[in-house]
Coordinates of C-alpha atoms in Angstrom, one line a residue:
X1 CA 0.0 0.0 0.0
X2 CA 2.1 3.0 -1.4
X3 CA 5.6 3.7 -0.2
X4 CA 6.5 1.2 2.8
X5 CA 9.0 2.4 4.8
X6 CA 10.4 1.8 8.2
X7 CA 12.6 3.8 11.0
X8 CA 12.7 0.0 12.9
X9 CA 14.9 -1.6 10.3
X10 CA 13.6 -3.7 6.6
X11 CA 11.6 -6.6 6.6
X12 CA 12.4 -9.6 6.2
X13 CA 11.3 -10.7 2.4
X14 CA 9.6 -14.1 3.3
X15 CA 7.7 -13.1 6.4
X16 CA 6.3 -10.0 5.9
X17 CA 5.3 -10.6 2.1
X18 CA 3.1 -13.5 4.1
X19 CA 1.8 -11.4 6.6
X20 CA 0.4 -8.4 4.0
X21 CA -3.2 -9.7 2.9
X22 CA -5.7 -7.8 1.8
X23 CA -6.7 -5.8 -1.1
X24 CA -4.4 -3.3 -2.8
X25 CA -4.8 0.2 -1.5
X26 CA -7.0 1.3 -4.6
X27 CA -9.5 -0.6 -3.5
X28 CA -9.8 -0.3 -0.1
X29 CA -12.3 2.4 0.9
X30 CA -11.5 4.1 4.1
X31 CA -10.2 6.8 5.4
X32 CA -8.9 8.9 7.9
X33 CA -12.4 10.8 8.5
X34 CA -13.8 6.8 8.5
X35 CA -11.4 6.0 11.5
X36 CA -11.7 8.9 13.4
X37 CA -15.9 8.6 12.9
X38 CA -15.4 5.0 13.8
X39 CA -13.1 5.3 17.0
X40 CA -15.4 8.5 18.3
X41 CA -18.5 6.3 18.4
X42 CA -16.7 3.0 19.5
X43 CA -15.1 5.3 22.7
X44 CA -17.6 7.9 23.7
X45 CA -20.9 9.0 21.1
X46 CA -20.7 11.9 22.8
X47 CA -20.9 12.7 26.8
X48 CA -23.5 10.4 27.8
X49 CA -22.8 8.4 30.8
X50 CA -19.9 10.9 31.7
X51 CA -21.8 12.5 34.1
X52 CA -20.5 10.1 37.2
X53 CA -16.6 11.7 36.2
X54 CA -17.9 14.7 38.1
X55 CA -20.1 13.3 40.6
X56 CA -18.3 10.5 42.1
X57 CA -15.3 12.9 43.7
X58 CA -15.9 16.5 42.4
X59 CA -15.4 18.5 39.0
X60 CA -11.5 19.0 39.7
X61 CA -10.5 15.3 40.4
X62 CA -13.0 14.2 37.5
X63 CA -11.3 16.6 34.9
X64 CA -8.1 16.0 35.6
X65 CA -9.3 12.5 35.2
X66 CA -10.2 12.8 31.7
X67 CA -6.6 14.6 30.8
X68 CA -4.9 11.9 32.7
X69 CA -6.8 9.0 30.8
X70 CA -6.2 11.0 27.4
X71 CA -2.5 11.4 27.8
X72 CA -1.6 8.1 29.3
X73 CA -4.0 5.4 28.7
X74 CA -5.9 6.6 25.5
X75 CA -2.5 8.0 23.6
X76 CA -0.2 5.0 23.8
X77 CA -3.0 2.3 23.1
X78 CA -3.4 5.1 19.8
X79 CA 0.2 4.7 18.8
X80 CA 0.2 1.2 19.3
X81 CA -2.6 0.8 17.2
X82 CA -1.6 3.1 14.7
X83 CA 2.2 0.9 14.6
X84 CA 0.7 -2.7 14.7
X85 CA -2.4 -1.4 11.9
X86 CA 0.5 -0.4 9.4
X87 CA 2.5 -3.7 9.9
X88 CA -0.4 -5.6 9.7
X89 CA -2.6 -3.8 7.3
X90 CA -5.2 -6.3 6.4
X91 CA -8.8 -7.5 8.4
X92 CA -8.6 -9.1 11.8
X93 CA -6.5 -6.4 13.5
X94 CA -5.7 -7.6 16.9
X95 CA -6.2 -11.2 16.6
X96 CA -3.8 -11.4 14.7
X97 CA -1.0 -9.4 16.8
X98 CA -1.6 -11.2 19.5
X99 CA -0.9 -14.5 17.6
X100 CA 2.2 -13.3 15.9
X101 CA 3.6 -12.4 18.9
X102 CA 2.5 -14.9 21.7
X103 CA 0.8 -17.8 19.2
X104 CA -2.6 -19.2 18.2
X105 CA -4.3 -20.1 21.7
X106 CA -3.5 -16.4 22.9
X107 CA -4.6 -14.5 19.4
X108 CA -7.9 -16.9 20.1
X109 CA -8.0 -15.8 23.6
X110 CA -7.5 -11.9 22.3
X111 CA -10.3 -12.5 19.8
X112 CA -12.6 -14.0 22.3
X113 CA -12.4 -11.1 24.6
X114 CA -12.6 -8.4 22.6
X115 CA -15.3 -9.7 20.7
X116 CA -16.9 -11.1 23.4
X117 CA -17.2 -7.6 24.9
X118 CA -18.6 -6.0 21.9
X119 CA -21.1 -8.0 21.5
X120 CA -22.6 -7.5 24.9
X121 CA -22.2 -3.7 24.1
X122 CA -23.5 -3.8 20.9
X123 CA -26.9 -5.5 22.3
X124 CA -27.3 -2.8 24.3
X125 CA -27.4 0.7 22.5
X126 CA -30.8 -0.8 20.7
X127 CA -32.3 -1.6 24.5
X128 CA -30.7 2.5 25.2
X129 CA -32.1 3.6 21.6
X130 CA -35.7 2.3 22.8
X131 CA -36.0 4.0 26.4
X132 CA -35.1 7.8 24.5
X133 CA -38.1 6.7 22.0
X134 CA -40.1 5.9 24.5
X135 CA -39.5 9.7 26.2
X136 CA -39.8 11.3 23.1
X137 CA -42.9 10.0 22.0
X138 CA -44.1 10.2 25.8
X139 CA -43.0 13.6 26.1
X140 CA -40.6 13.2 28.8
X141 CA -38.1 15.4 27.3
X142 CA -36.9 16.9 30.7
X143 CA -36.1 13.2 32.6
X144 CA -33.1 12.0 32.9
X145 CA -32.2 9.9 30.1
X146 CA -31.7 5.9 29.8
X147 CA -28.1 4.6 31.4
X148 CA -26.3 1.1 31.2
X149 CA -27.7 0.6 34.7
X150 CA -32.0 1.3 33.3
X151 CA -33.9 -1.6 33.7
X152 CA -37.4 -0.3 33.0
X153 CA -39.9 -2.0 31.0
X154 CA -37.6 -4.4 28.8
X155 CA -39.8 -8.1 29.2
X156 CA -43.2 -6.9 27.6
X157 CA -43.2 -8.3 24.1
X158 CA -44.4 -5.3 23.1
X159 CA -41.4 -3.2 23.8
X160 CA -39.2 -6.4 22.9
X161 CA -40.7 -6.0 19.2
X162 CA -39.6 -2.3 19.1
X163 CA -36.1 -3.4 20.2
X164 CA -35.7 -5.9 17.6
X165 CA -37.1 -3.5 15.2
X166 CA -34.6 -0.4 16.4
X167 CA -31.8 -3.7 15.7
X168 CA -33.0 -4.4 12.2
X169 CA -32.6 -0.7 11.4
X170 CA -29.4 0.1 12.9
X171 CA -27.8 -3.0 11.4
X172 CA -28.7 -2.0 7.8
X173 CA -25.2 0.3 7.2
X174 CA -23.1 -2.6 7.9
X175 CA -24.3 -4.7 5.3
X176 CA -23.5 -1.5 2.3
X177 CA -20.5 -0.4 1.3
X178 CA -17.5 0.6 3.5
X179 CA -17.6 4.1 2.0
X180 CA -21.6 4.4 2.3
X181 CA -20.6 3.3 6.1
X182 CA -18.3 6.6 6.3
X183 CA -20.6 9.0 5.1
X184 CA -23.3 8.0 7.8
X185 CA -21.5 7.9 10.6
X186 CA -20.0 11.4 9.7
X187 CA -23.7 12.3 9.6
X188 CA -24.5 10.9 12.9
X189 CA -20.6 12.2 13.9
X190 CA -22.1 15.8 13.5
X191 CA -25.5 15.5 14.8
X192 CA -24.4 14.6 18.7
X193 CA -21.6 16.9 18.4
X194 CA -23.6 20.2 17.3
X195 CA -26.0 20.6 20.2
X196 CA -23.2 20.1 22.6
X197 CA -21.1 23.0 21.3
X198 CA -24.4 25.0 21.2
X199 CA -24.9 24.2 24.6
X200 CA -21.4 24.6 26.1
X201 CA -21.9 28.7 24.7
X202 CA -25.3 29.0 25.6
X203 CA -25.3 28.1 29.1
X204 CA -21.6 30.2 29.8
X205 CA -23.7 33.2 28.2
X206 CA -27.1 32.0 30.4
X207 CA -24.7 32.0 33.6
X208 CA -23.0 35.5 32.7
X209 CA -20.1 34.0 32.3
X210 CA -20.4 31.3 35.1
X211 CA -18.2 30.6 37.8
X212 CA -15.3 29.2 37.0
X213 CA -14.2 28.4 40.5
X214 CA -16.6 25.6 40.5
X215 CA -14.0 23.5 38.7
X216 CA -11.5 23.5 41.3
X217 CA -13.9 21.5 44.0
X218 CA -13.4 18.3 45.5
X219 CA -15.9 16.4 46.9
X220 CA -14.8 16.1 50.8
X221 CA -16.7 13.1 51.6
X222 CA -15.9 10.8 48.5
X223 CA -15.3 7.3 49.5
X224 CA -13.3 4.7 48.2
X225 CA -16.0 3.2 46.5
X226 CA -16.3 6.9 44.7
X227 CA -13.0 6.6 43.6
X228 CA -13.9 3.3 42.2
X229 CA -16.5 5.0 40.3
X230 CA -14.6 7.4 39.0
X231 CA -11.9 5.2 37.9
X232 CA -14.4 2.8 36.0
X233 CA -16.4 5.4 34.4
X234 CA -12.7 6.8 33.4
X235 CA -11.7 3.7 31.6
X236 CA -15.3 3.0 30.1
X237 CA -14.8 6.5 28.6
X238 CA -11.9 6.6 27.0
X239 CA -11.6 2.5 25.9
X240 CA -11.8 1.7 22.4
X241 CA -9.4 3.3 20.4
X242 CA -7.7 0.0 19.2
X243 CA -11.3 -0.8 17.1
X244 CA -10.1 0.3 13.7
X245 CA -7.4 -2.6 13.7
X246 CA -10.1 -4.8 12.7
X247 CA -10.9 -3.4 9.7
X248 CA -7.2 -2.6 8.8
X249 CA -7.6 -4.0 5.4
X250 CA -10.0 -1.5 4.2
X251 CA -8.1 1.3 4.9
X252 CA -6.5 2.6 2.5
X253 CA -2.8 4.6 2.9
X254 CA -2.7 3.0 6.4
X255 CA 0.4 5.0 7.4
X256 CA -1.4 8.4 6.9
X257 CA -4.8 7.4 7.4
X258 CA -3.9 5.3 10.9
X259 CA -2.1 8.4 12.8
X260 CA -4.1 10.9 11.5
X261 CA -7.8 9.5 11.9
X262 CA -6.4 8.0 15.6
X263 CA -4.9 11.8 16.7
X264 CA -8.2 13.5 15.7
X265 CA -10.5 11.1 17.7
X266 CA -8.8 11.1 21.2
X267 CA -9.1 15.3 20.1
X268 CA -12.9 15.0 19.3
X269 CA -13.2 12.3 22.5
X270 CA -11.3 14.6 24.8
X271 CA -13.4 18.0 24.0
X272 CA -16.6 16.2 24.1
X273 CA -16.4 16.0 27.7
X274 CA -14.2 18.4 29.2
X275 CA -15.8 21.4 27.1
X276 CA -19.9 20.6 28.1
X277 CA -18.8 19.1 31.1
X278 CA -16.5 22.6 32.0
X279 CA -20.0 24.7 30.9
X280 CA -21.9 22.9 32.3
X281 CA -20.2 23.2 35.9
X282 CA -19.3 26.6 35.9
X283 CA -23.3 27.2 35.2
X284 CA -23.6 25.4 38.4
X285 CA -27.7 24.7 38.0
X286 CA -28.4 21.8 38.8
X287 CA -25.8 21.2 41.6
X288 CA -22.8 18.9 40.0
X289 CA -23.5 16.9 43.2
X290 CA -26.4 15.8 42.0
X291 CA -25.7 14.4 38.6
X292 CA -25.9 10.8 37.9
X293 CA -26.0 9.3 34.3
X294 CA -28.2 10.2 32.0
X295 CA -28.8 13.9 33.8
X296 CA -28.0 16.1 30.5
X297 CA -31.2 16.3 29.1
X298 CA -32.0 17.4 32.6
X299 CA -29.1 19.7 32.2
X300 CA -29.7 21.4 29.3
X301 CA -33.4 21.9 30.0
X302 CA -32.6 24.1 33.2
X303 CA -29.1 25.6 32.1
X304 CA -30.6 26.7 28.6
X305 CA -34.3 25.7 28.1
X306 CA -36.6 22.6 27.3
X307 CA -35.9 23.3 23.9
X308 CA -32.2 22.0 24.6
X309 CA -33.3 19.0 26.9
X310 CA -35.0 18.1 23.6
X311 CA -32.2 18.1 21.4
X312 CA -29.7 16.8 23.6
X313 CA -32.6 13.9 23.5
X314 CA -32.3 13.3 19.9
X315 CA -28.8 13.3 20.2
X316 CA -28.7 10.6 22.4
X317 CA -31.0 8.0 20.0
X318 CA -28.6 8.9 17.7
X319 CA -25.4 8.3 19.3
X320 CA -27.4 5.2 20.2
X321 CA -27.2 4.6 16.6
X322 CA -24.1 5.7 16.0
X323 CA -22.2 3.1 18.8
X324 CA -23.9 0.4 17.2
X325 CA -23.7 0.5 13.6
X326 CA -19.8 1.3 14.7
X327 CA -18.9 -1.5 17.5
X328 CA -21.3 -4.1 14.8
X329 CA -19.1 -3.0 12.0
X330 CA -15.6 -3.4 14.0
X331 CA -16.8 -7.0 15.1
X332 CA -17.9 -8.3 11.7
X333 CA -14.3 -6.9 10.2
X334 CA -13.2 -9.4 13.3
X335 CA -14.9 -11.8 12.3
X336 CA -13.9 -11.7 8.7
X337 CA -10.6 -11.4 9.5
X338 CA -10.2 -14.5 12.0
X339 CA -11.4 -16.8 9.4
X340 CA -9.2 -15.3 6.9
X341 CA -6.7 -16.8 8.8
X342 CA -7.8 -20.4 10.0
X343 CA -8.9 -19.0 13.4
X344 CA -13.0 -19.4 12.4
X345 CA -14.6 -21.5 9.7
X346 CA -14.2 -20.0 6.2
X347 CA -17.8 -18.9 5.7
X348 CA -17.5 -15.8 8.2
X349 CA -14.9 -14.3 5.7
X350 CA -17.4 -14.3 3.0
X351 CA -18.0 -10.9 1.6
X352 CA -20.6 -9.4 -0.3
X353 CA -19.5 -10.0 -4.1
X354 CA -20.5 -5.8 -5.1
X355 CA -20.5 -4.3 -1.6
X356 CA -17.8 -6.1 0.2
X357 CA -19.4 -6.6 3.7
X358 CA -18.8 -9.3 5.1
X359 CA -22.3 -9.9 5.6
X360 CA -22.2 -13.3 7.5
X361 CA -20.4 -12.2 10.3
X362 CA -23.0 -9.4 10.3
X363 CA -26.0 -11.6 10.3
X364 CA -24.5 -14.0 12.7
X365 CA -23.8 -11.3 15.0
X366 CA -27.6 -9.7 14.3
X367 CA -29.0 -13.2 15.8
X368 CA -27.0 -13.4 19.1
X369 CA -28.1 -9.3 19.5
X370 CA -31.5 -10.5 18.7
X371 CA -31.4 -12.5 21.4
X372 CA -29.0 -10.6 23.8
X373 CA -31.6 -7.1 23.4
X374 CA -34.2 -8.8 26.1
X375 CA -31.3 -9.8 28.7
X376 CA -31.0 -8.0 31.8
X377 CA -27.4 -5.8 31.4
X378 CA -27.1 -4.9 34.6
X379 CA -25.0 -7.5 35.1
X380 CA -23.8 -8.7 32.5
X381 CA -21.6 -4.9 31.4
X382 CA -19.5 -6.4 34.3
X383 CA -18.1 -8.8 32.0
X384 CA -17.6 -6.6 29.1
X385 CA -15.5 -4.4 31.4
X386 CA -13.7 -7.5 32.7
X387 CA -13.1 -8.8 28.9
X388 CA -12.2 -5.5 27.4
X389 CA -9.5 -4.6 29.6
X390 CA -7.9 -7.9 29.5
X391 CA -8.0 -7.9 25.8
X392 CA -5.8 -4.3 25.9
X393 CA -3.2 -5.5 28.0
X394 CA -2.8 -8.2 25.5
X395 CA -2.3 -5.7 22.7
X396 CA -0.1 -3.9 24.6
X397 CA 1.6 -7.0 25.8
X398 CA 2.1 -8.2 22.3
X399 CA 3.6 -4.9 20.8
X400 CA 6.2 -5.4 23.6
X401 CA 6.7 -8.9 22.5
X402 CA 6.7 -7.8 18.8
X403 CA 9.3 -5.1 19.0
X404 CA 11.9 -7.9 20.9
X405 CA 11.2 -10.9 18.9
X406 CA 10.5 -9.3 15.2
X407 CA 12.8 -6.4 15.1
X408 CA 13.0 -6.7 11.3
X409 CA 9.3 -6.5 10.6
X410 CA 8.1 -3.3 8.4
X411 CA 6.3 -0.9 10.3
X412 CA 5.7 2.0 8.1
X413 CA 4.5 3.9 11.2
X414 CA 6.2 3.5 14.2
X415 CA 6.0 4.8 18.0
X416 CA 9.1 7.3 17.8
X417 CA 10.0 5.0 21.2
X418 CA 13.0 2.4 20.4
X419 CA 15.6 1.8 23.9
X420 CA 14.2 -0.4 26.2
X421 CA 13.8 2.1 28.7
X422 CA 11.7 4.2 26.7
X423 CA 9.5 1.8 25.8
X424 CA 9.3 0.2 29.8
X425 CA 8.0 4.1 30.3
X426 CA 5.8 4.2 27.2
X427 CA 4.3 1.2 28.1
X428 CA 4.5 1.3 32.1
X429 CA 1.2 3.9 32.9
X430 CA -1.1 1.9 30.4
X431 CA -0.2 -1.1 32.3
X432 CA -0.1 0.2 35.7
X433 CA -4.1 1.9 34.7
X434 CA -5.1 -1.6 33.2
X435 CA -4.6 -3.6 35.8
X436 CA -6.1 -1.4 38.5
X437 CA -9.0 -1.5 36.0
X438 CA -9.1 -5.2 35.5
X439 CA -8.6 -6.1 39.3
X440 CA -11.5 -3.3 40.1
X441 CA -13.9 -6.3 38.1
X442 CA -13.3 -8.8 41.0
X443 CA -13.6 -6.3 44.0
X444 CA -16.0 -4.6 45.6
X445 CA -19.6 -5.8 44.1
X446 CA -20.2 -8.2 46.8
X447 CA -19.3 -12.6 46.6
X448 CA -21.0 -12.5 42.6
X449 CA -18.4 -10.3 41.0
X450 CA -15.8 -12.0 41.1
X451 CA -17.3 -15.7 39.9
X452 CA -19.2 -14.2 37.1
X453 CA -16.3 -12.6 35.8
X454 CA -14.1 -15.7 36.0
X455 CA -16.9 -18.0 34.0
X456 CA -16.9 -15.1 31.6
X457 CA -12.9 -15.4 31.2
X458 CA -13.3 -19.0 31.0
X459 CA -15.5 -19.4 28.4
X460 CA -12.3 -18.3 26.1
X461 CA -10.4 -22.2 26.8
X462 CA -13.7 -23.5 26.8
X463 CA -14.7 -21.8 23.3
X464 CA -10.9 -22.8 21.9
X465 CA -10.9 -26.0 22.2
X466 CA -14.7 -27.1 21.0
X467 CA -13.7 -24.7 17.9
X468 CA -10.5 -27.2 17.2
X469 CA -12.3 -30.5 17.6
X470 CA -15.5 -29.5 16.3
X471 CA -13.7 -27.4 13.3
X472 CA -10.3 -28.4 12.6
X473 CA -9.8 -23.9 13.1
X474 CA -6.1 -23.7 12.9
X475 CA -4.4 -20.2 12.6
X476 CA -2.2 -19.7 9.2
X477 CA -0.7 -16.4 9.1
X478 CA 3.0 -15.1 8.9
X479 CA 5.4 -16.7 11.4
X480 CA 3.0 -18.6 13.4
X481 CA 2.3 -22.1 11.7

């Protein structure tokens, strides 16, 4: 794909001509406005849910928060993204890392939970998309809006219908055209973003200014399990910026299009809640104290009007939108790329002979959602943290092992990081955030946590080996054989 060049050395002729699969960058279809479309709505849809940053310890704890996270959790995963994407420019993405570096049981492992934690995610933005209907067409535009943690009317068969319906519709994008795909989400991209930068000016000028000073608080009597909060919310808010490797082989001039698309989304991601957020505090009405998620249609009806809290409504069905049709279209690429190399059976890399979806991994995944859109999530989003986490630190894990064991491979964009020592620092705040992350998934949520989390991990050995007796799956890619 263009002019491949490396500051890490040549490649090595036999491996890396192995290793670069995928069509030839004229006919691959996205670009950096695609990955930076794709990333935003995989890692935030704008700054619902990012109330409890604020809440759980104060403004000034909870913004400094956010540029923490940004600089040295959501910045390196970037880079390494943006390296491993070049050197492996082709569908599967972090599957296939993983197994280049550590082997085929842990690129299975790496596939099972990342995908595994998509999926859950993916069921739910439907179940989210169908409590803001049902306040819009109730005219509840002032209550607080639907969180991970609403539970309200989701058995009737009746509202079960409108789910499935909402799932049908936001499915259709991912079985058109990659470029179509863009073009949509950019659509969407624009819609959630607009009436929050209305409503950042409009309640500063509301306020008369506002009062700054707001955003130096700290809440005096946060607890540990605030902190807890704060740290979870932190990491749900700014994890997902290693999505676009999935679809790697669509992109075309990766070594541009990687960087470029990754450096504007952790921009857009980082704005979309420190600037509303900021507003929205120095207002001061209602009290930051009293925030919870899903308090910004709240928010904007008292800051700046009802005609806001209505907007701010829309917004959120579709960001709803948005974070599916972009977490459904990272997993099919997932998909599409494990079977491409031995890891699933063949018929999941099929793609669409004039679009080029890969429409069976989209259709398989529209059953289990299907069925996943009437499960309770309360519960069940505890695993998806669990699984996502553990899936980064094997990405980061495996650009470590990557840069010791295959010094020679092409990487035609490379972390500007090469001692040892620099990349122990590069890598050590990631890990040190990860695993406070993943060990915040066993502690804390009472004697439940803990085993439902580990039969969720499990399920990864479990799902390996039926997949080898009952499929003969085998990875064949690169230096692994």
């Amino acid at each position: 794909a263009g002019s491949r060049s490396s500051s890490l050395g040549v490649a090595g002729e036999e491996s890396q001509s192995e290793s670069l699969v995928g069509p030839p960058d004229s006919q691959r279809q996205l670009g950096r406005w695609a990955i930076t479309f794709l990333v935003y709505f995989n890692v935030s849809g704008g700054p619902f849910g990012a109330e409890d940053l604020v809440s759980a310890c104060g403004p000034l704890p909870g913004l400094i928060g956010c540029v923490v996270f940004m600089l040295l959790w959501a910045t390196p995963v970037s880079l390494v993204t943006a390296e491993l994407s070049t050197a492996f420019p082709e569908d599967g993405g972090y599957s296939i890392w993983v197994s280049e570096a550590f082997g085929e049981f842990w690129g299975f492992m790496e596939s099972y939970l990342s995908w595994g934690s998509g999926v859950v995610d993916n069921a739910l933005y439907p179940v989210l998309a169908y409590q803001t209907a049902v306040r819009i067409f109730g005219g509840m535009w002032g209550d607080p809006l639907p969180s991970e943690d609403s539970n309200a009317d989701l058995t009737s068969w009746k509202s079960y219908a409108c789910k499935v319906v909402l799932t049908f519709i936001f499915s259709i994008p991912n079985f058109l055209s990659a470029s179509a795909f863009e073009r949509g989400l950019g659509l969407a991209f624009g819609f959630v973003v607009l009436p929050f930068a209305v409503f950042s000016i409009l309640s500063i000028l509301f306020a008369r200014g506002g009062k700054w000073s707001n955003l130096l608080i700290v809440r005096e009597n946060a607890t540990s399990s605030d902190v807890g909060t704060l740290l979870t919310t932190l990491y749900w808010n700014f994890s997902g910026f290693d999505c676009v490797s999935t679809c790697a082989g669509e992109v075309r001039d990766p070594q541009r299009s990687f960087p470029q698309g990754l450096a504007m989304a952790i921009f857009f991601v980082t704005l979309s809640y420190s600037v509303p957020l900021s507003a929205a505090i120095a207002n001061g009405t209602p009290s930051w104290s009293k925030w919870d998620a899903g308090w910004w249609s709240t928010v904007g009806l008292e800051q700046v009007g009802s005609w806001m809290g209505s907007w701010i409504v829309l917004a959120a069905f579709v960001s709803s939108f948005g974070q599916h049709v972009a977490e459904l279209f990272e997993d099919s690429w997932q998909l599409a790329g494990m079977a491409d190399t031995g890891m699933l059976p063949a018929i999941f890399s099929k793609r669409h002979p004039l679009l080029g979806s890969p429409w069976v991994a989209v259709l398989f995944q529209l059953c289990l959602i299907l069925l996943l859109v009437s499960f309770d999530f309360t519960s069940i989003l505890v695993v998806s943290s669990c699984l996502s986490v553990l899936s980064t630190l094997l990405e980061l894990s495996a650009f470590a092992k990557l840069r010791a064991s295959r010094p020679e491979l092409e990487r035609p964009f490379a972390v500007p990081v090469q001692s040892r020592a620099g990349l122990a620092l590069f890598l050590f705040f990631p890990f040190v955030i990860g695993s406070v992350s993943f060990v915040s998934c066993f502690v804390g949520g009472g004697f439940m946590l803990p085993v439902v989390n580990s039969l969720g991990l499990l399920g990864g050995p479990l799902s390996y080996i039926a997949l080898r007796r009952c499929t003969g799956a085998r990875y064949h890619h690169g230096a692994v054989r």
